[in-house]
PDB file of C-alpha atoms in Angstrom:
ATOM      1  CA  MET F  21      28.446  36.105 -33.342  1.00 36.00           C
ATOM      2  CA  VAL F  22      29.782  36.281 -29.807  1.00 36.00           C
ATOM      3  CA  MET F  23      26.348  37.276 -28.500  1.00 34.00           C
ATOM      4  CA  LYS F  24      24.645  34.475 -30.452  1.00 37.00           C
ATOM      5  CA  ALA F  25      27.167  31.932 -29.216  1.00 36.00           C
ATOM      6  CA  SER F  26      26.693  33.135 -25.685  1.00 36.00           C
ATOM      7  CA  ARG F  27      22.948  32.814 -25.958  1.00 37.00           C
ATOM      8  CA  PHE F  28      23.317  29.345 -27.457  1.00 31.00           C
ATOM      9  CA  ALA F  29      25.615  28.296 -24.640  1.00 33.00           C
ATOM     10  CA  THR F  30      23.192  29.637 -22.051  1.00 33.00           C
ATOM     11  CA  ARG F  31      20.289  27.770 -23.617  1.00 33.00           C
ATOM     12  CA  PHE F  32      22.391  24.605 -23.902  1.00 28.00           C
ATOM     13  CA  LEU F  33      23.466  24.730 -20.277  1.00 29.00           C
ATOM     14  CA  HIS F  34      19.923  25.493 -19.161  1.00 33.00           C
ATOM     15  CA  ALA F  35      18.558  22.535 -21.117  1.00 33.00           C
ATOM     16  CA  ARG F  36      21.331  20.348 -19.782  1.00 31.00           C
ATOM     17  CA  ASN F  37      20.541  21.354 -16.225  1.00 33.00           C
ATOM     18  CA  ILE F  38      16.844  20.543 -16.737  1.00 32.00           C
ATOM     19  CA  GLN F  39      17.678  17.163 -18.205  1.00 34.00           C
ATOM     20  CA  THR F  40      20.115  16.378 -15.396  1.00 31.00           C
ATOM     21  CA  HIS F  41      17.561  17.442 -12.804  1.00 39.00           C
ATOM     22  CA  ARG F  42      14.857  15.314 -14.320  1.00 42.00           C
ATOM     23  CA  GLY F  43      17.210  12.379 -14.333  1.00 52.00           C
ATOM     24  CA  CYS F  44      17.298  12.668 -10.549  1.00 84.00           C
ATOM     25  CA  LEU F  45      13.588  11.919 -10.257  1.00 96.00           C
ATOM     26  CA  GLN F  46      13.530   8.346  -9.042  1.00 97.00           C
ATOM     27  CA  LEU F  47      10.302   6.541  -8.256  1.00 98.00           C
ATOM     28  CA  HIS F  48      11.022   3.577  -6.002  1.00 97.00           C
ATOM     29  CA  GLY F  49       8.195   1.202  -6.739  1.00 96.00           C
ATOM     30  CA  SER F  50       6.989  -1.128  -9.464  1.00 94.00           C
ATOM     31  CA  HIS F  51       5.412  -0.921 -12.902  1.00 94.00           C
ATOM     32  CA  LEU F  52       2.834  -3.400 -11.561  1.00 93.00           C
ATOM     33  CA  SER F  53       1.931  -1.395  -8.468  1.00 95.00           C
ATOM     34  CA  THR F  54      -1.389   0.466  -8.553  1.00 97.00           C
ATOM     35  CA  CYS F  55      -0.009   3.304  -6.448  1.00 97.00           C
ATOM     36  CA  SER F  56       3.066   3.588  -8.663  1.00 97.00           C
ATOM     37  CA  GLU F  57       0.726   3.695 -11.666  1.00 98.00           C
ATOM     38  CA  ARG F  58      -1.125   6.613 -10.082  1.00 98.00           C
ATOM     39  CA  VAL F  59       2.107   8.603  -9.981  1.00 98.00           C
ATOM     40  CA  LYS F  60       3.192   7.531 -13.433  1.00 98.00           C
ATOM     41  CA  VAL F  61       0.001   8.607 -15.187  1.00 98.00           C
ATOM     42  CA  ILE F  62       0.417  12.077 -13.687  1.00 98.00           C
ATOM     43  CA  ALA F  63       4.074  12.150 -14.748  1.00 98.00           C
ATOM     44  CA  TYR F  64       3.208  11.153 -18.319  1.00 98.00           C
ATOM     45  CA  GLU F  65       0.501  13.844 -18.486  1.00 98.00           C
ATOM     46  CA  LYS F  66       3.093  16.414 -17.390  1.00 98.00           C
ATOM     47  CA  GLY F  67       5.810  15.156 -19.737  1.00 97.00           C
ATOM     48  CA  ILE F  68       8.060  14.155 -16.849  1.00 96.00           C
ATOM     49  CA  GLU F  69      10.509  11.300 -17.234  1.00 91.00           C
ATOM     50  CA  LEU F  70      10.752   9.246 -14.057  1.00 95.00           C
ATOM     51  CA  GLU F  71      13.354   6.596 -13.411  1.00 96.00           C
ATOM     52  CA  VAL F  72      11.446   3.697 -11.886  1.00 96.00           C
ATOM     53  CA  VAL F  73      13.699   1.908  -9.405  1.00 96.00           C
ATOM     54  CA  PRO F  74      12.216  -1.577  -8.894  1.00 95.00           C
ATOM     55  CA  VAL F  75      11.564  -2.651  -5.306  1.00 94.00           C
ATOM     56  CA  ASN F  76      12.042  -6.396  -4.852  1.00 89.00           C
ATOM     57  CA  PHE F  77       9.021  -7.697  -2.962  1.00 83.00           C
ATOM     58  CA  ALA F  78      10.210 -11.294  -3.262  1.00 80.00           C
ATOM     59  CA  VAL F  79      13.058 -10.655  -0.826  1.00 88.00           C
ATOM     60  CA  GLY F  80      11.123  -8.205   1.327  1.00 88.00           C
ATOM     61  CA  GLU F  81      13.122  -5.175   0.229  1.00 93.00           C
ATOM     62  CA  HIS F  82      10.215  -2.871   1.125  1.00 93.00           C
ATOM     63  CA  LYS F  83      10.537  -4.001   4.749  1.00 94.00           C
ATOM     64  CA  SER F  84      14.310  -3.617   4.954  1.00 95.00           C
ATOM     65  CA  ALA F  85      15.861  -1.097   7.327  1.00 95.00           C
ATOM     66  CA  ALA F  86      17.205   0.926   4.397  1.00 95.00           C
ATOM     67  CA  TYR F  87      13.780   1.150   2.758  1.00 96.00           C
ATOM     68  CA  LEU F  88      11.959   1.928   6.009  1.00 97.00           C
ATOM     69  CA  GLU F  89      14.338   4.823   6.508  1.00 97.00           C
ATOM     70  CA  LYS F  90      12.789   6.382   3.390  1.00 97.00           C
ATOM     71  CA  GLN F  91       9.222   5.053   3.675  1.00 97.00           C
ATOM     72  CA  PRO F  92       8.401   4.310   7.334  1.00 97.00           C
ATOM     73  CA  PHE F  93       5.364   2.152   6.496  1.00 97.00           C
ATOM     74  CA  GLY F  94       7.190  -0.157   4.101  1.00 96.00           C
ATOM     75  CA  GLN F  95       4.856   0.687   1.228  1.00 96.00           C
ATOM     76  CA  ILE F  96       5.470   1.692  -2.367  1.00 96.00           C
ATOM     77  CA  PRO F  97       6.190   4.004  -3.969  1.00 97.00           C
ATOM     78  CA  TYR F  98       8.314   6.842  -2.727  1.00 98.00           C
ATOM     79  CA  LEU F  99       9.917   9.591  -4.800  1.00 98.00           C
ATOM     80  CA  ASP F 100      13.522  10.675  -4.501  1.00 98.00           C
ATOM     81  CA  ASP F 101      13.973  14.096  -6.099  1.00 97.00           C
ATOM     82  CA  ASP F 102      17.711  14.618  -5.854  1.00 94.00           C
ATOM     83  CA  GLY F 103      17.675  13.730  -2.164  1.00 95.00           C
ATOM     84  CA  PHE F 104      14.235  15.106  -1.314  1.00 97.00           C
ATOM     85  CA  ILE F 105      11.996  12.218  -0.288  1.00 98.00           C
ATOM     86  CA  VAL F 106       8.214  12.216  -0.484  1.00 98.00           C
ATOM     87  CA  TYR F 107       5.851   9.250  -0.188  1.00 98.00           C
ATOM     88  CA  GLU F 108       2.118   8.545  -0.597  1.00 98.00           C
ATOM     89  CA  SER F 109       1.115   8.372  -4.257  1.00 98.00           C
ATOM     90  CA  ARG F 110      -1.323  11.288  -4.202  1.00 98.00           C
ATOM     91  CA  ALA F 111       1.178  13.506  -2.402  1.00 98.00           C
ATOM     92  CA  ILE F 112       3.883  12.566  -4.914  1.00 98.00           C
ATOM     93  CA  SER F 113       1.508  13.264  -7.791  1.00 98.00           C
ATOM     94  CA  ARG F 114       0.561  16.676  -6.472  1.00 98.00           C
ATOM     95  CA  TYR F 115       4.202  17.505  -5.817  1.00 98.00           C
ATOM     96  CA  LEU F 116       5.124  16.680  -9.415  1.00 98.00           C
ATOM     97  CA  ALA F 117       2.109  18.486 -10.860  1.00 98.00           C
ATOM     98  CA  THR F 118       3.017  21.572  -8.831  1.00 98.00           C
ATOM     99  CA  LYS F 119       6.741  21.492  -9.536  1.00 97.00           C
ATOM    100  CA  PHE F 120       6.151  21.107 -13.278  1.00 97.00           C
ATOM    101  CA  ALA F 121       3.006  23.236 -13.417  1.00 97.00           C
ATOM    102  CA  SER F 122       4.122  25.107 -16.533  1.00 96.00           C
ATOM    103  CA  GLN F 123       4.409  22.024 -18.730  1.00 97.00           C
ATOM    104  CA  GLY F 124       2.067  19.340 -19.977  1.00 98.00           C
ATOM    105  CA  THR F 125      -1.576  19.094 -18.974  1.00 98.00           C
ATOM    106  CA  LYS F 126      -2.782  21.443 -16.267  1.00 98.00           C
ATOM    107  CA  LEU F 127      -3.886  19.128 -13.454  1.00 98.00           C
ATOM    108  CA  LEU F 128      -4.112  21.373 -10.385  1.00 98.00           C
ATOM    109  CA  PRO F 129      -6.098  24.539  -9.714  1.00 97.00           C
ATOM    110  CA  ASP F 130      -4.529  27.961  -9.495  1.00 95.00           C
ATOM    111  CA  ALA F 131      -3.564  28.382  -5.852  1.00 92.00           C
ATOM    112  CA  ALA F 132      -4.909  31.945  -5.831  1.00 96.00           C
ATOM    113  CA  ASP F 133      -8.376  30.823  -6.939  1.00 97.00           C
ATOM    114  CA  LEU F 134     -10.107  29.974  -3.666  1.00 98.00           C
ATOM    115  CA  LYS F 135     -13.267  28.503  -5.190  1.00 98.00           C
ATOM    116  CA  GLU F 136     -11.393  26.440  -7.777  1.00 97.00           C
ATOM    117  CA  SER F 137      -9.107  25.111  -5.055  1.00 98.00           C
ATOM    118  CA  ALA F 138     -12.076  24.255  -2.835  1.00 98.00           C
ATOM    119  CA  LEU F 139     -13.737  22.288  -5.641  1.00 98.00           C
ATOM    120  CA  PHE F 140     -10.485  20.458  -6.307  1.00 98.00           C
ATOM    121  CA  GLU F 141     -10.134  19.493  -2.647  1.00 98.00           C
ATOM    122  CA  GLN F 142     -13.760  18.398  -2.653  1.00 98.00           C
ATOM    123  CA  GLY F 143     -13.071  16.133  -5.633  1.00 98.00           C
ATOM    124  CA  ALA F 144      -9.898  14.784  -4.046  1.00 98.00           C
ATOM    125  CA  SER F 145     -11.849  13.917  -0.905  1.00 98.00           C
ATOM    126  CA  ILE F 146     -14.541  12.172  -2.964  1.00 98.00           C
ATOM    127  CA  GLU F 147     -11.976   9.927  -4.652  1.00 98.00           C
ATOM    128  CA  LEU F 148     -10.223   9.115  -1.398  1.00 98.00           C
ATOM    129  CA  SER F 149     -13.364   8.538   0.699  1.00 98.00           C
ATOM    130  CA  ASN F 150     -16.102   7.425  -1.697  1.00 98.00           C
ATOM    131  CA  PHE F 151     -14.245   5.490  -4.366  1.00 98.00           C
ATOM    132  CA  ASP F 152     -10.865   4.130  -3.355  1.00 98.00           C
ATOM    133  CA  PRO F 153     -11.873   2.144  -0.218  1.00 98.00           C
ATOM    134  CA  PHE F 154     -14.459   0.162  -2.168  1.00 98.00           C
ATOM    135  CA  ALA F 155     -12.637  -0.237  -5.493  1.00 98.00           C
ATOM    136  CA  SER F 156      -9.335  -1.166  -3.841  1.00 98.00           C
ATOM    137  CA  GLY F 157     -11.177  -3.339  -1.310  1.00 98.00           C
ATOM    138  CA  LEU F 158     -12.919  -5.512  -3.870  1.00 98.00           C
ATOM    139  CA  VAL F 159      -9.699  -5.809  -5.875  1.00 98.00           C
ATOM    140  CA  ALA F 160      -7.885  -6.914  -2.718  1.00 98.00           C
ATOM    141  CA  GLU F 161     -10.502  -9.593  -2.048  1.00 98.00           C
ATOM    142  CA  LYS F 162     -10.381 -11.082  -5.545  1.00 98.00           C
ATOM    143  CA  VAL F 163      -6.782 -10.423  -6.634  1.00 97.00           C
ATOM    144  CA  PHE F 164      -4.314  -9.510  -3.909  1.00 95.00           C
ATOM    145  CA  ASN F 165      -5.549 -11.713  -1.067  1.00 96.00           C
ATOM    146  CA  PRO F 166      -5.507 -14.922  -3.163  1.00 96.00           C
ATOM    147  CA  MET F 167      -1.967 -14.040  -4.253  1.00 92.00           C
ATOM    148  CA  LYS F 168      -1.034 -14.048  -0.561  1.00 91.00           C
ATOM    149  CA  GLY F 169      -2.796 -17.339   0.058  1.00 95.00           C
ATOM    150  CA  ILE F 170      -5.745 -15.626   1.761  1.00 97.00           C
ATOM    151  CA  PRO F 171      -9.133 -16.894   0.541  1.00 96.00           C
ATOM    152  CA  THR F 172     -11.664 -14.378  -0.759  1.00 97.00           C
ATOM    153  CA  ASP F 173     -14.292 -13.346   1.752  1.00 97.00           C
ATOM    154  CA  GLU F 174     -17.241 -13.572  -0.623  1.00 98.00           C
ATOM    155  CA  GLY F 175     -19.599 -11.795   1.763  1.00 98.00           C
ATOM    156  CA  ARG F 176     -17.276  -8.839   2.110  1.00 98.00           C
ATOM    157  CA  PHE F 177     -16.614  -8.831  -1.633  1.00 98.00           C
ATOM    158  CA  GLU F 178     -20.317  -8.590  -2.435  1.00 98.00           C
ATOM    159  CA  TRP F 179     -20.744  -5.824   0.152  1.00 98.00           C
ATOM    160  CA  LEU F 180     -17.890  -3.863  -1.443  1.00 98.00           C
ATOM    161  CA  VAL F 181     -19.414  -4.274  -4.909  1.00 98.00           C
ATOM    162  CA  THR F 182     -22.769  -3.046  -3.642  1.00 98.00           C
ATOM    163  CA  ARG F 183     -21.153  -0.083  -1.907  1.00 98.00           C
ATOM    164  CA  LEU F 184     -19.129   0.869  -4.986  1.00 98.00           C
ATOM    165  CA  ARG F 185     -22.249   0.756  -7.161  1.00 98.00           C
ATOM    166  CA  SER F 186     -23.996   3.003  -4.652  1.00 98.00           C
ATOM    167  CA  LYS F 187     -21.109   5.466  -4.684  1.00 98.00           C
ATOM    168  CA  LEU F 188     -21.050   5.502  -8.472  1.00 98.00           C
ATOM    169  CA  GLU F 189     -24.670   6.628  -8.400  1.00 98.00           C
ATOM    170  CA  GLY F 190     -23.368   9.723  -6.629  1.00 98.00           C
ATOM    171  CA  TYR F 191     -20.740  10.086  -9.331  1.00 98.00           C
ATOM    172  CA  GLU F 192     -23.515   9.895 -11.906  1.00 98.00           C
ATOM    173  CA  ARG F 193     -25.314  12.795 -10.274  1.00 98.00           C
ATOM    174  CA  ILE F 194     -22.123  14.875 -10.378  1.00 98.00           C
ATOM    175  CA  LEU F 195     -21.116  13.916 -13.908  1.00 98.00           C
ATOM    176  CA  SER F 196     -24.591  14.574 -15.297  1.00 98.00           C
ATOM    177  CA  LYS F 197     -23.856  18.254 -14.642  1.00 98.00           C
ATOM    178  CA  GLN F 198     -20.190  18.505 -15.633  1.00 98.00           C
ATOM    179  CA  LYS F 199     -17.637  16.612 -17.710  1.00 98.00           C
ATOM    180  CA  TYR F 200     -15.145  15.805 -14.968  1.00 98.00           C
ATOM    181  CA  LEU F 201     -15.235  15.376 -11.238  1.00 98.00           C
ATOM    182  CA  VAL F 202     -13.981  18.878 -10.412  1.00 98.00           C
ATOM    183  CA  GLY F 203     -15.571  20.738 -13.331  1.00 97.00           C
ATOM    184  CA  ASN F 204     -15.337  20.788 -17.103  1.00 97.00           C
ATOM    185  CA  GLU F 205     -11.551  20.435 -17.267  1.00 98.00           C
ATOM    186  CA  ILE F 206      -9.657  17.275 -16.402  1.00 98.00           C
ATOM    187  CA  SER F 207      -7.642  17.297 -13.198  1.00 98.00           C
ATOM    188  CA  ALA F 208      -5.391  15.033 -11.179  1.00 98.00           C
ATOM    189  CA  VAL F 209      -8.487  13.915  -9.254  1.00 98.00           C
ATOM    190  CA  ASP F 210      -9.920  12.179 -12.332  1.00 98.00           C
ATOM    191  CA  LEU F 211      -6.641  10.440 -13.062  1.00 98.00           C
ATOM    192  CA  PHE F 212      -6.297   9.239  -9.461  1.00 98.00           C
ATOM    193  CA  HIS F 213      -9.204   6.849 -10.180  1.00 98.00           C
ATOM    194  CA  LEU F 214      -7.477   4.993 -13.000  1.00 98.00           C
ATOM    195  CA  PRO F 215      -5.411   2.247 -11.309  1.00 98.00           C
ATOM    196  CA  TYR F 216      -8.121   0.787  -9.098  1.00 98.00           C
ATOM    197  CA  GLY F 217     -10.938   1.735 -11.448  1.00 98.00           C
ATOM    198  CA  ASP F 218      -9.262  -0.287 -14.191  1.00 98.00           C
ATOM    199  CA  MET F 219      -8.812  -3.319 -11.954  1.00 98.00           C
ATOM    200  CA  ALA F 220     -12.322  -3.064 -10.477  1.00 98.00           C
ATOM    201  CA  ASN F 221     -13.751  -2.893 -14.002  1.00 98.00           C
ATOM    202  CA  LYS F 222     -12.052  -6.214 -14.765  1.00 97.00           C
ATOM    203  CA  VAL F 223     -12.911  -7.945 -11.490  1.00 98.00           C
ATOM    204  CA  VAL F 224     -16.551  -6.854 -11.822  1.00 98.00           C
ATOM    205  CA  PRO F 225     -16.850  -6.526 -15.614  1.00 98.00           C
ATOM    206  CA  GLY F 226     -18.389  -3.240 -16.656  1.00 97.00           C
ATOM    207  CA  ILE F 227     -18.956  -1.808 -13.193  1.00 98.00           C
ATOM    208  CA  MET F 228     -17.479   1.514 -14.355  1.00 98.00           C
ATOM    209  CA  GLU F 229     -19.854   1.595 -17.317  1.00 98.00           C
ATOM    210  CA  GLU F 230     -23.258   0.938 -15.745  1.00 98.00           C
ATOM    211  CA  GLN F 231     -24.198   4.612 -15.402  1.00 97.00           C
ATOM    212  CA  PRO F 232     -24.250   6.616 -18.672  1.00 98.00           C
ATOM    213  CA  HIS F 233     -22.381   9.720 -17.512  1.00 98.00           C
ATOM    214  CA  VAL F 234     -19.921   7.705 -15.449  1.00 98.00           C
ATOM    215  CA  ALA F 235     -19.354   5.487 -18.493  1.00 98.00           C
ATOM    216  CA  ALA F 236     -18.602   8.500 -20.713  1.00 98.00           C
ATOM    217  CA  TRP F 237     -16.237   9.930 -18.097  1.00 98.00           C
ATOM    218  CA  TRP F 238     -14.518   6.580 -17.647  1.00 98.00           C
ATOM    219  CA  LYS F 239     -14.083   6.079 -21.386  1.00 98.00           C
ATOM    220  CA  ASP F 240     -12.595   9.567 -21.618  1.00 98.00           C
ATOM    221  CA  ILE F 241      -9.992   9.229 -18.873  1.00 98.00           C
ATOM    222  CA  SER F 242      -9.085   5.585 -19.513  1.00 98.00           C
ATOM    223  CA  SER F 243      -8.487   6.309 -23.215  1.00 98.00           C
ATOM    224  CA  ARG F 244      -5.810   8.937 -22.569  1.00 98.00           C
ATOM    225  CA  ASP F 245      -2.353   8.275 -24.001  1.00 98.00           C
ATOM    226  CA  SER F 246      -0.817   8.685 -20.555  1.00 98.00           C
ATOM    227  CA  TRP F 247      -2.827   5.763 -19.178  1.00 98.00           C
ATOM    228  CA  LYS F 248      -2.155   3.652 -22.271  1.00 98.00           C
ATOM    229  CA  ARG F 249       1.572   4.139 -21.637  1.00 97.00           C
ATOM    230  CA  VAL F 250       1.142   3.039 -18.022  1.00 98.00           C
ATOM    231  CA  LEU F 251      -0.634  -0.135 -19.156  1.00 98.00           C
ATOM    232  CA  GLU F 252       2.061  -0.801 -21.759  1.00 97.00           C
ATOM    233  CA  ASP F 253       4.719  -0.489 -19.054  1.00 95.00           C
ATOM    234  CA  ALA F 254       2.822  -2.979 -16.917  1.00 95.00           C
ATOM    235  CA  GLU F 255       2.560  -5.499 -19.746  1.00 96.00           C
ATOM    236  CA  ALA F 256       6.255  -5.167 -20.506  1.00 95.00           C
ATOM    237  CA  ALA F 257       7.053  -5.729 -16.820  1.00 91.00           C
ATOM    238  CA  LYS F 258       4.905  -8.886 -16.784  1.00 91.00           C
ATOM    239  CA  VAL F 259       6.705 -10.242 -19.848  1.00 93.00           C
ATOM    240  CA  ALA F 260      10.091  -9.477 -18.301  1.00 88.00           C
ATOM    241  CA  ALA F 261       9.093 -11.141 -15.039  1.00 85.00           C
ATOM    242  CA  ALA F 262       7.918 -14.269 -16.879  1.00 87.00           C
ATOM    243  CA  LYS F 263      11.284 -14.558 -18.607  1.00 85.00           C
ATOM    244  CA  ALA F 264      13.299 -14.047 -15.426  1.00 77.00           C
TER     245      ALA F 264
END
């Protein structure tokens, strides 16, 4: 009985320590921020509970001296892991996926597998260089700029749409040979596309579904429970903001 009690106590304390540690994971950002959503979808896939600490844009909190001390560019989000600060949504996502590698969906390659790691980095570069500038750019022209009182540059918007369609033709060539961008298993790279891909698909209806293999890939990743939870959080935040 003493041994069993001791083991129980050890397990209890271990579980308590994990829970306490996870409670220290604070994401300073917004449920309505695309870059915060990128981190959150990774966290949900890994079964990580993040405390989202809202950053008040209305009063310029992200440009305050206190905030700039943590995030020198005044952007969101940044992660505070019990005093350890890391910013840039992809860096945060990879940090979380590495730290909690043993739980949830495997999203990163094995570090010892050189070829697998190379293909992952290739995919990460594709998303960052061949997708994000055009998807985020067209969303900025039609959504974010008007919110700031900046009129849409229709010429630039059309150029961005054309460029994104061209890039998605490259995606089609890749995805005609494999299920996901890095191979036949989902990775963080696929999920990185979700925030701006979702918005681009609404601004230019169906742009993510014009190529058959891209459409199948997009349906797959955008139907995941993790992304549904992110969208539910965003809707709840909109409702709360409307009532405030």
